[in-house]
Amino acid sequence: MNPIVRLVFFNPVMNYAVWSIRRYVRRIARQIPAGATLLDVGAGECQYKPFFAHTRYRSTDWCGTTDHHRYSAGIDYICPADDLPLGNASVEYVLCTQVLEHVRHPERVIQELARVLKPGGLLFLTVPQSWEEHEQPYDYHRFTRFALQAYADDHGFEVEEIRPQGGRFLVIGFFLTWSLPTLFKNTFGQPGFLFAVLFFYPLNFLIALLFFLLDPLDRKREFTMNYECIFRRK
C-alpha cells in the first residue's frame, strides 16, 4: 500500500473511526488468556485474527453481502449471526465489531451470542452511532448507549463498559475530511477516490487535526462515531 494512503487510513487524526476500533481490539485482546476460545462473529476478512494469535480463534460470517467481501475461504463457520452452529455455553469470549447495523433484528443476534457464551464469558462489541450508509442494501441500524444497555439487560448480560469512540468534533471533522474523496468516488469510482485522498491530503489533514484537537472540549460525547462495549454473561 502507498505509504501516504497507509498514513491516511491508519492514523487517529485522519481516520479516527478505523483507528479507534483497532485500538479497542488490541486492548481487549490483552484481556484474553492464552489458549482461551474466542469467536469472531461477522469476521469478514478476519483482519483482527493476528491480535488473537495466543487464543483458539474461530470466525463466523454470512459471506453474502457485497462483491468486495468474498472471503468465505477464511471463515470457520458460514452462517447468519443469529443462528450459530455451536452448542450452548461453548465459548469463553465473543468479538462482534461493526456487525449489528447489518442485521434486521439485532436483539436476536445478542440473544444468540448470550446462548453460546459460558457464564461469566465476555462479549466484546462495537457498533456505529454516526456513519454513512454502507454495504447497501444490508444497512439497517445506528445505536445509542441506551439501546446497548437495554440489549444487555434483556439478554442476560451485565454491562462492564459502554464507551463512546470520540465526540462531536471528531464526528464533524471525520465527515468534512472525507467529503471530497467520497464525492470523487461517487463520480469517478475508486481511482477518483484515491486521487482525491492524495491530492487533498494537506487540506484534509489540517481540517482533521483541528477537529481532533477540539474534541476534548466535548465532555458529554452524546454524538460519537462508535460505541465500544464489554458485556459479561450472567
PDB file of C-alpha atoms in Angstrom:
ATOM      1  CA  MET A   1       0.000   0.000   0.000  1.00  0.00           C
ATOM      2  CA  ASN A   2       1.202   3.501  -0.818  1.00  0.00           C
ATOM      3  CA  PRO A   3       2.802   4.992   2.334  1.00  0.00           C
ATOM      4  CA  ILE A   4       0.660   8.135   2.097  1.00  0.00           C
ATOM      5  CA  VAL A   5      -2.519   6.077   1.706  1.00  0.00           C
ATOM      6  CA  ARG A   6      -1.472   3.979   4.722  1.00  0.00           C
ATOM      7  CA  LEU A   7      -0.833   7.157   6.707  1.00  0.00           C
ATOM      8  CA  VAL A   8      -4.314   8.428   5.808  1.00  0.00           C
ATOM      9  CA  PHE A   9      -6.194   5.253   6.623  1.00  0.00           C
ATOM     10  CA  PHE A  10      -4.416   4.082   9.772  1.00  0.00           C
ATOM     11  CA  ASN A  11      -3.761   7.179  11.858  1.00  0.00           C
ATOM     12  CA  PRO A  12      -6.076   8.649  14.508  1.00  0.00           C
ATOM     13  CA  VAL A  13      -6.200  12.156  13.060  1.00  0.00           C
ATOM     14  CA  MET A  14      -7.309  11.314   9.525  1.00  0.00           C
ATOM     15  CA  ASN A  15      -9.353   8.177  10.187  1.00  0.00           C
ATOM     16  CA  TYR A  16     -10.276   8.032  13.849  1.00  0.00           C
ATOM     17  CA  ALA A  17     -13.147   5.616  13.169  1.00  0.00           C
ATOM     18  CA  VAL A  18     -10.830   2.860  11.913  1.00  0.00           C
ATOM     19  CA  TRP A  19      -8.006   3.609  14.334  1.00  0.00           C
ATOM     20  CA  SER A  20     -10.240   3.620  17.424  1.00  0.00           C
ATOM     21  CA  ILE A  21     -11.742   0.215  16.642  1.00  0.00           C
ATOM     22  CA  ARG A  22      -8.296  -1.304  16.111  1.00  0.00           C
ATOM     23  CA  ARG A  23      -7.120   0.262  19.378  1.00  0.00           C
ATOM     24  CA  TYR A  24     -10.117  -1.267  21.167  1.00  0.00           C
ATOM     25  CA  VAL A  25      -9.495  -4.729  19.693  1.00  0.00           C
ATOM     26  CA  ARG A  26      -5.840  -4.601  20.729  1.00  0.00           C
ATOM     27  CA  ARG A  27      -6.902  -3.623  24.245  1.00  0.00           C
ATOM     28  CA  ILE A  28      -9.406  -6.419  24.691  1.00  0.00           C
ATOM     29  CA  ALA A  29      -7.013  -8.974  23.137  1.00  0.00           C
ATOM     30  CA  ARG A  30      -4.700  -8.386  26.101  1.00  0.00           C
ATOM     31  CA  GLN A  31      -7.515  -9.395  28.467  1.00  0.00           C
ATOM     32  CA  ILE A  32      -7.859 -12.880  26.980  1.00  0.00           C
ATOM     33  CA  PRO A  33      -5.609 -15.584  28.437  1.00  0.00           C
ATOM     34  CA  ALA A  34      -3.559 -17.845  26.201  1.00  0.00           C
ATOM     35  CA  GLY A  35      -5.449 -20.876  24.931  1.00  0.00           C
ATOM     36  CA  ALA A  36      -8.923 -19.471  25.532  1.00  0.00           C
ATOM     37  CA  THR A  37     -11.539 -19.754  22.780  1.00  0.00           C
ATOM     38  CA  LEU A  38     -12.569 -16.540  21.024  1.00  0.00           C
ATOM     39  CA  LEU A  39     -15.385 -16.474  18.468  1.00  0.00           C
ATOM     40  CA  ASP A  40     -15.232 -13.569  15.982  1.00  0.00           C
ATOM     41  CA  VAL A  41     -18.821 -13.111  14.746  1.00  0.00           C
ATOM     42  CA  GLY A  42     -19.139 -11.288  11.439  1.00  0.00           C
ATOM     43  CA  ALA A  43     -15.392 -11.557  11.000  1.00  0.00           C
ATOM     44  CA  GLY A  44     -15.250 -10.550   7.323  1.00  0.00           C
ATOM     45  CA  GLU A  45     -11.649 -10.785   6.141  1.00  0.00           C
ATOM     46  CA  CYS A  46     -10.563 -11.794   9.678  1.00  0.00           C
ATOM     47  CA  GLN A  47      -8.495  -8.611   9.900  1.00  0.00           C
ATOM     48  CA  TYR A  48      -8.229  -8.907  13.689  1.00  0.00           C
ATOM     49  CA  LYS A  49      -7.067 -12.525  13.743  1.00  0.00           C
ATOM     50  CA  PRO A  50      -3.375 -11.575  14.273  1.00  0.00           C
ATOM     51  CA  PHE A  51      -4.304  -9.855  17.551  1.00  0.00           C
ATOM     52  CA  PHE A  52      -5.563 -13.196  18.889  1.00  0.00           C
ATOM     53  CA  ALA A  53      -2.689 -15.473  17.904  1.00  0.00           C
ATOM     54  CA  HIS A  54      -2.440 -16.592  21.534  1.00  0.00           C
ATOM     55  CA  THR A  55      -6.067 -17.824  21.559  1.00  0.00           C
ATOM     56  CA  ARG A  56      -8.134 -20.510  19.858  1.00  0.00           C
ATOM     57  CA  TYR A  57      -9.558 -18.081  17.283  1.00  0.00           C
ATOM     58  CA  ARG A  58     -12.728 -19.081  15.413  1.00  0.00           C
ATOM     59  CA  SER A  59     -14.595 -16.971  12.857  1.00  0.00           C
ATOM     60  CA  THR A  60     -18.132 -16.744  11.520  1.00  0.00           C
ATOM     61  CA  ASP A  61     -19.706 -14.720   8.740  1.00  0.00           C
ATOM     62  CA  TRP A  62     -22.701 -14.826   6.459  1.00  0.00           C
ATOM     63  CA  CYS A  63     -20.422 -14.167   3.433  1.00  0.00           C
ATOM     64  CA  GLY A  64     -23.332 -12.810   1.438  1.00  0.00           C
ATOM     65  CA  THR A  65     -23.059  -9.026   1.370  1.00  0.00           C
ATOM     66  CA  THR A  66     -21.093  -7.134  -1.288  1.00  0.00           C
ATOM     67  CA  ASP A  67     -18.715  -8.170  -4.061  1.00  0.00           C
ATOM     68  CA  HIS A  68     -15.610  -6.793  -2.330  1.00  0.00           C
ATOM     69  CA  HIS A  69     -16.196  -9.120   0.628  1.00  0.00           C
ATOM     70  CA  ARG A  70     -15.769 -12.527  -0.964  1.00  0.00           C
ATOM     71  CA  TYR A  71     -13.881 -14.080   1.913  1.00  0.00           C
ATOM     72  CA  SER A  72     -15.607 -17.373   2.674  1.00  0.00           C
ATOM     73  CA  ALA A  73     -12.367 -19.361   2.297  1.00  0.00           C
ATOM     74  CA  GLY A  74     -11.056 -17.900   5.571  1.00  0.00           C
ATOM     75  CA  ILE A  75     -14.231 -18.368   7.638  1.00  0.00           C
ATOM     76  CA  ASP A  76     -14.685 -21.312  10.010  1.00  0.00           C
ATOM     77  CA  TYR A  77     -18.494 -21.167  10.197  1.00  0.00           C
ATOM     78  CA  ILE A  78     -20.512 -19.710   7.313  1.00  0.00           C
ATOM     79  CA  CYS A  79     -23.822 -18.841   8.953  1.00  0.00           C
ATOM     80  CA  PRO A  80     -26.083 -15.962   9.989  1.00  0.00           C
ATOM     81  CA  ALA A  81     -25.091 -14.210  13.190  1.00  0.00           C
ATOM     82  CA  ASP A  82     -28.400 -15.183  14.811  1.00  0.00           C
ATOM     83  CA  ASP A  83     -28.030 -18.905  14.046  1.00  0.00           C
ATOM     84  CA  LEU A  84     -24.569 -20.091  15.081  1.00  0.00           C
ATOM     85  CA  PRO A  85     -23.699 -23.802  14.723  1.00  0.00           C
ATOM     86  CA  LEU A  86     -22.248 -24.032  18.230  1.00  0.00           C
ATOM     87  CA  GLY A  87     -23.525 -25.572  21.434  1.00  0.00           C
ATOM     88  CA  ASN A  88     -24.874 -23.713  24.426  1.00  0.00           C
ATOM     89  CA  ALA A  89     -22.202 -22.173  26.672  1.00  0.00           C
ATOM     90  CA  SER A  90     -19.419 -23.395  24.360  1.00  0.00           C
ATOM     91  CA  VAL A  91     -17.095 -20.365  24.088  1.00  0.00           C
ATOM     92  CA  GLU A  92     -15.432 -18.088  26.607  1.00  0.00           C
ATOM     93  CA  TYR A  93     -15.186 -14.896  24.561  1.00  0.00           C
ATOM     94  CA  VAL A  94     -17.058 -13.373  21.619  1.00  0.00           C
ATOM     95  CA  LEU A  95     -15.918 -10.483  19.427  1.00  0.00           C
ATOM     96  CA  CYS A  96     -18.523  -8.697  17.292  1.00  0.00           C
ATOM     97  CA  THR A  97     -17.323  -5.483  15.627  1.00  0.00           C
ATOM     98  CA  GLN A  98     -19.484  -3.289  13.374  1.00  0.00           C
ATOM     99  CA  VAL A  99     -21.948  -6.087  12.649  1.00  0.00           C
ATOM    100  CA  LEU A 100     -25.252  -5.277  14.363  1.00  0.00           C
ATOM    101  CA  GLU A 101     -26.096  -2.450  11.956  1.00  0.00           C
ATOM    102  CA  HIS A 102     -26.193  -5.048   9.164  1.00  0.00           C
ATOM    103  CA  VAL A 103     -28.753  -7.447  10.670  1.00  0.00           C
ATOM    104  CA  ARG A 104     -32.520  -6.985  10.583  1.00  0.00           C
ATOM    105  CA  HIS A 105     -33.011  -7.936  14.229  1.00  0.00           C
ATOM    106  CA  PRO A 106     -30.017  -7.049  16.445  1.00  0.00           C
ATOM    107  CA  GLU A 107     -31.750  -8.384  19.558  1.00  0.00           C
ATOM    108  CA  ARG A 108     -31.786 -11.881  18.036  1.00  0.00           C
ATOM    109  CA  VAL A 109     -28.041 -11.717  17.481  1.00  0.00           C
ATOM    110  CA  ILE A 110     -27.428 -10.565  21.063  1.00  0.00           C
ATOM    111  CA  GLN A 111     -29.607 -13.415  22.292  1.00  0.00           C
ATOM    112  CA  GLU A 112     -27.620 -15.909  20.207  1.00  0.00           C
ATOM    113  CA  LEU A 113     -24.284 -14.571  21.439  1.00  0.00           C
ATOM    114  CA  ALA A 114     -25.551 -14.944  25.002  1.00  0.00           C
ATOM    115  CA  ARG A 115     -26.515 -18.550  24.242  1.00  0.00           C
ATOM    116  CA  VAL A 116     -23.057 -19.632  23.059  1.00  0.00           C
ATOM    117  CA  LEU A 117     -21.154 -17.781  25.804  1.00  0.00           C
ATOM    118  CA  LYS A 118     -20.260 -19.561  29.006  1.00  0.00           C
ATOM    119  CA  PRO A 119     -21.492 -17.992  32.257  1.00  0.00           C
ATOM    120  CA  GLY A 120     -19.011 -15.268  33.115  1.00  0.00           C
ATOM    121  CA  GLY A 121     -17.840 -15.088  29.497  1.00  0.00           C
ATOM    122  CA  LEU A 122     -17.285 -11.728  27.830  1.00  0.00           C
ATOM    123  CA  LEU A 123     -18.847 -10.183  24.751  1.00  0.00           C
ATOM    124  CA  PHE A 124     -16.676  -7.532  23.086  1.00  0.00           C
ATOM    125  CA  LEU A 125     -18.887  -5.376  20.898  1.00  0.00           C
ATOM    126  CA  THR A 126     -18.606  -2.260  18.727  1.00  0.00           C
ATOM    127  CA  VAL A 127     -21.451  -0.534  16.883  1.00  0.00           C
ATOM    128  CA  PRO A 128     -21.761   2.760  14.969  1.00  0.00           C
ATOM    129  CA  GLN A 129     -23.752   5.767  16.056  1.00  0.00           C
ATOM    130  CA  SER A 130     -22.672   8.073  13.195  1.00  0.00           C
ATOM    131  CA  TRP A 131     -21.872   6.548   9.811  1.00  0.00           C
ATOM    132  CA  GLU A 132     -22.959   6.849   6.207  1.00  0.00           C
ATOM    133  CA  GLU A 133     -24.910   4.048   4.562  1.00  0.00           C
ATOM    134  CA  HIS A 134     -22.628   1.181   3.589  1.00  0.00           C
ATOM    135  CA  GLU A 135     -22.833  -2.446   2.467  1.00  0.00           C
ATOM    136  CA  GLN A 136     -26.075  -1.415   0.755  1.00  0.00           C
ATOM    137  CA  PRO A 137     -28.749  -2.676   0.973  1.00  0.00           C
ATOM    138  CA  TYR A 138     -27.705  -4.520   4.141  1.00  0.00           C
ATOM    139  CA  ASP A 139     -27.525  -1.495   6.415  1.00  0.00           C
ATOM    140  CA  TYR A 140     -30.381  -1.143   8.887  1.00  0.00           C
ATOM    141  CA  HIS A 141     -29.460   0.489  12.204  1.00  0.00           C
ATOM    142  CA  ARG A 142     -27.497   3.029  14.231  1.00  0.00           C
ATOM    143  CA  PHE A 143     -27.238   2.770  18.028  1.00  0.00           C
ATOM    144  CA  THR A 144     -27.328   4.774  21.252  1.00  0.00           C
ATOM    145  CA  ARG A 145     -25.830   3.815  24.603  1.00  0.00           C
ATOM    146  CA  PHE A 146     -29.353   3.334  25.921  1.00  0.00           C
ATOM    147  CA  ALA A 147     -30.176   0.759  23.253  1.00  0.00           C
ATOM    148  CA  LEU A 148     -26.978  -1.121  24.117  1.00  0.00           C
ATOM    149  CA  GLN A 149     -27.818  -1.087  27.826  1.00  0.00           C
ATOM    150  CA  ALA A 150     -31.309  -2.386  27.023  1.00  0.00           C
ATOM    151  CA  TYR A 151     -29.933  -5.243  24.871  1.00  0.00           C
ATOM    152  CA  ALA A 152     -27.658  -6.252  27.744  1.00  0.00           C
ATOM    153  CA  ASP A 153     -30.459  -6.085  30.313  1.00  0.00           C
ATOM    154  CA  ASP A 154     -32.864  -8.079  28.144  1.00  0.00           C
ATOM    155  CA  HIS A 155     -30.483 -10.911  27.262  1.00  0.00           C
ATOM    156  CA  GLY A 156     -28.644 -11.873  30.421  1.00  0.00           C
ATOM    157  CA  PHE A 157     -25.608  -9.601  30.355  1.00  0.00           C
ATOM    158  CA  GLU A 158     -24.036  -7.297  32.907  1.00  0.00           C
ATOM    159  CA  VAL A 159     -22.523  -4.168  31.388  1.00  0.00           C
ATOM    160  CA  GLU A 160     -18.873  -3.694  32.274  1.00  0.00           C
ATOM    161  CA  GLU A 161     -18.460  -0.717  29.961  1.00  0.00           C
ATOM    162  CA  ILE A 162     -20.072   1.238  27.157  1.00  0.00           C
ATOM    163  CA  ARG A 163     -17.651   3.868  25.853  1.00  0.00           C
ATOM    164  CA  PRO A 164     -18.044   6.400  23.046  1.00  0.00           C
ATOM    165  CA  GLN A 165     -15.259   6.475  20.474  1.00  0.00           C
ATOM    166  CA  GLY A 166     -14.763  10.201  20.082  1.00  0.00           C
ATOM    167  CA  GLY A 167     -17.111  13.153  20.481  1.00  0.00           C
ATOM    168  CA  ARG A 168     -18.944  15.560  18.194  1.00  0.00           C
ATOM    169  CA  PHE A 169     -15.821  17.344  16.952  1.00  0.00           C
ATOM    170  CA  LEU A 170     -14.269  14.104  15.759  1.00  0.00           C
ATOM    171  CA  VAL A 171     -17.518  13.194  14.012  1.00  0.00           C
ATOM    172  CA  ILE A 172     -17.730  16.571  12.262  1.00  0.00           C
ATOM    173  CA  GLY A 173     -14.048  16.540  11.349  1.00  0.00           C
ATOM    174  CA  PHE A 174     -14.269  12.999  10.018  1.00  0.00           C
ATOM    175  CA  PHE A 175     -17.128  13.756   7.642  1.00  0.00           C
ATOM    176  CA  LEU A 176     -15.614  17.039   6.473  1.00  0.00           C
ATOM    177  CA  THR A 177     -12.293  15.302   5.813  1.00  0.00           C
ATOM    178  CA  TRP A 178     -13.829  12.534   3.728  1.00  0.00           C
ATOM    179  CA  SER A 179     -16.447  14.580   1.848  1.00  0.00           C
ATOM    180  CA  LEU A 180     -14.260  15.401  -1.187  1.00  0.00           C
ATOM    181  CA  PRO A 181     -12.812  11.871  -1.560  1.00  0.00           C
ATOM    182  CA  THR A 182     -16.337  10.463  -1.322  1.00  0.00           C
ATOM    183  CA  LEU A 183     -17.617  12.922  -3.947  1.00  0.00           C
ATOM    184  CA  PHE A 184     -14.789  11.924  -6.295  1.00  0.00           C
ATOM    185  CA  LYS A 185     -15.507   8.241  -5.634  1.00  0.00           C
ATOM    186  CA  ASN A 186     -19.190   8.655  -6.460  1.00  0.00           C
ATOM    187  CA  THR A 187     -18.268  10.461  -9.690  1.00  0.00           C
ATOM    188  CA  PHE A 188     -15.124   8.664 -10.899  1.00  0.00           C
ATOM    189  CA  GLY A 189     -15.056   5.390  -8.947  1.00  0.00           C
ATOM    190  CA  GLN A 190     -12.165   4.033  -6.883  1.00  0.00           C
ATOM    191  CA  PRO A 191      -9.415   5.760  -8.959  1.00  0.00           C
ATOM    192  CA  GLY A 192     -11.120   9.093  -8.304  1.00  0.00           C
ATOM    193  CA  PHE A 193     -11.283   8.312  -4.619  1.00  0.00           C
ATOM    194  CA  LEU A 194      -7.557   7.538  -4.383  1.00  0.00           C
ATOM    195  CA  PHE A 195      -6.711  10.657  -6.408  1.00  0.00           C
ATOM    196  CA  ALA A 196      -8.757  12.863  -4.054  1.00  0.00           C
ATOM    197  CA  VAL A 197      -7.244  11.233  -0.950  1.00  0.00           C
ATOM    198  CA  LEU A 198      -3.752  12.110  -2.136  1.00  0.00           C
ATOM    199  CA  PHE A 199      -4.452  15.448  -3.843  1.00  0.00           C
ATOM    200  CA  PHE A 200      -6.447  16.944  -0.982  1.00  0.00           C
ATOM    201  CA  TYR A 201      -4.326  15.388   1.762  1.00  0.00           C
ATOM    202  CA  PRO A 202      -2.742  18.659   3.066  1.00  0.00           C
ATOM    203  CA  LEU A 203      -6.123  20.414   3.332  1.00  0.00           C
ATOM    204  CA  ASN A 204      -7.904  17.425   4.817  1.00  0.00           C
ATOM    205  CA  PHE A 205      -5.130  16.774   7.305  1.00  0.00           C
ATOM    206  CA  LEU A 206      -5.424  20.327   8.635  1.00  0.00           C
ATOM    207  CA  ILE A 207      -9.213  20.001   8.909  1.00  0.00           C
ATOM    208  CA  ALA A 208      -8.945  16.672  10.683  1.00  0.00           C
ATOM    209  CA  LEU A 209      -6.206  17.931  13.016  1.00  0.00           C
ATOM    210  CA  LEU A 210      -8.236  20.993  14.027  1.00  0.00           C
ATOM    211  CA  PHE A 211     -11.296  18.975  14.996  1.00  0.00           C
ATOM    212  CA  PHE A 212      -9.152  16.267  16.609  1.00  0.00           C
ATOM    213  CA  LEU A 213      -7.628  18.902  18.898  1.00  0.00           C
ATOM    214  CA  LEU A 214     -11.054  20.391  19.670  1.00  0.00           C
ATOM    215  CA  ASP A 215     -12.641  17.065  20.603  1.00  0.00           C
ATOM    216  CA  PRO A 216     -11.607  17.030  24.308  1.00  0.00           C
ATOM    217  CA  LEU A 217     -13.922  20.033  24.761  1.00  0.00           C
ATOM    218  CA  ASP A 218     -16.891  17.710  24.255  1.00  0.00           C
ATOM    219  CA  ARG A 219     -17.218  16.141  27.700  1.00  0.00           C
ATOM    220  CA  LYS A 220     -20.660  14.524  27.304  1.00  0.00           C
ATOM    221  CA  ARG A 221     -19.909  12.770  23.999  1.00  0.00           C
ATOM    222  CA  GLU A 222     -23.568  12.226  23.167  1.00  0.00           C
ATOM    223  CA  PHE A 223     -22.641  12.432  19.469  1.00  0.00           C
ATOM    224  CA  THR A 224     -19.947   9.884  18.659  1.00  0.00           C
ATOM    225  CA  MET A 225     -18.551   7.727  15.870  1.00  0.00           C
ATOM    226  CA  ASN A 226     -18.948   4.315  17.501  1.00  0.00           C
ATOM    227  CA  TYR A 227     -19.533   2.700  20.870  1.00  0.00           C
ATOM    228  CA  GLU A 228     -17.192   0.080  22.272  1.00  0.00           C
ATOM    229  CA  CYS A 229     -18.664  -2.291  24.842  1.00  0.00           C
ATOM    230  CA  ILE A 230     -17.770  -5.115  27.172  1.00  0.00           C
ATOM    231  CA  PHE A 231     -20.691  -7.254  28.412  1.00  0.00           C
ATOM    232  CA  ARG A 232     -20.349 -10.143  30.860  1.00  0.00           C
ATOM    233  CA  ARG A 233     -22.682 -13.156  30.626  1.00  0.00           C
ATOM    234  CA  LYS A 234     -24.541 -13.600  33.910  1.00  0.00           C
TER     235      LYS A 234
END
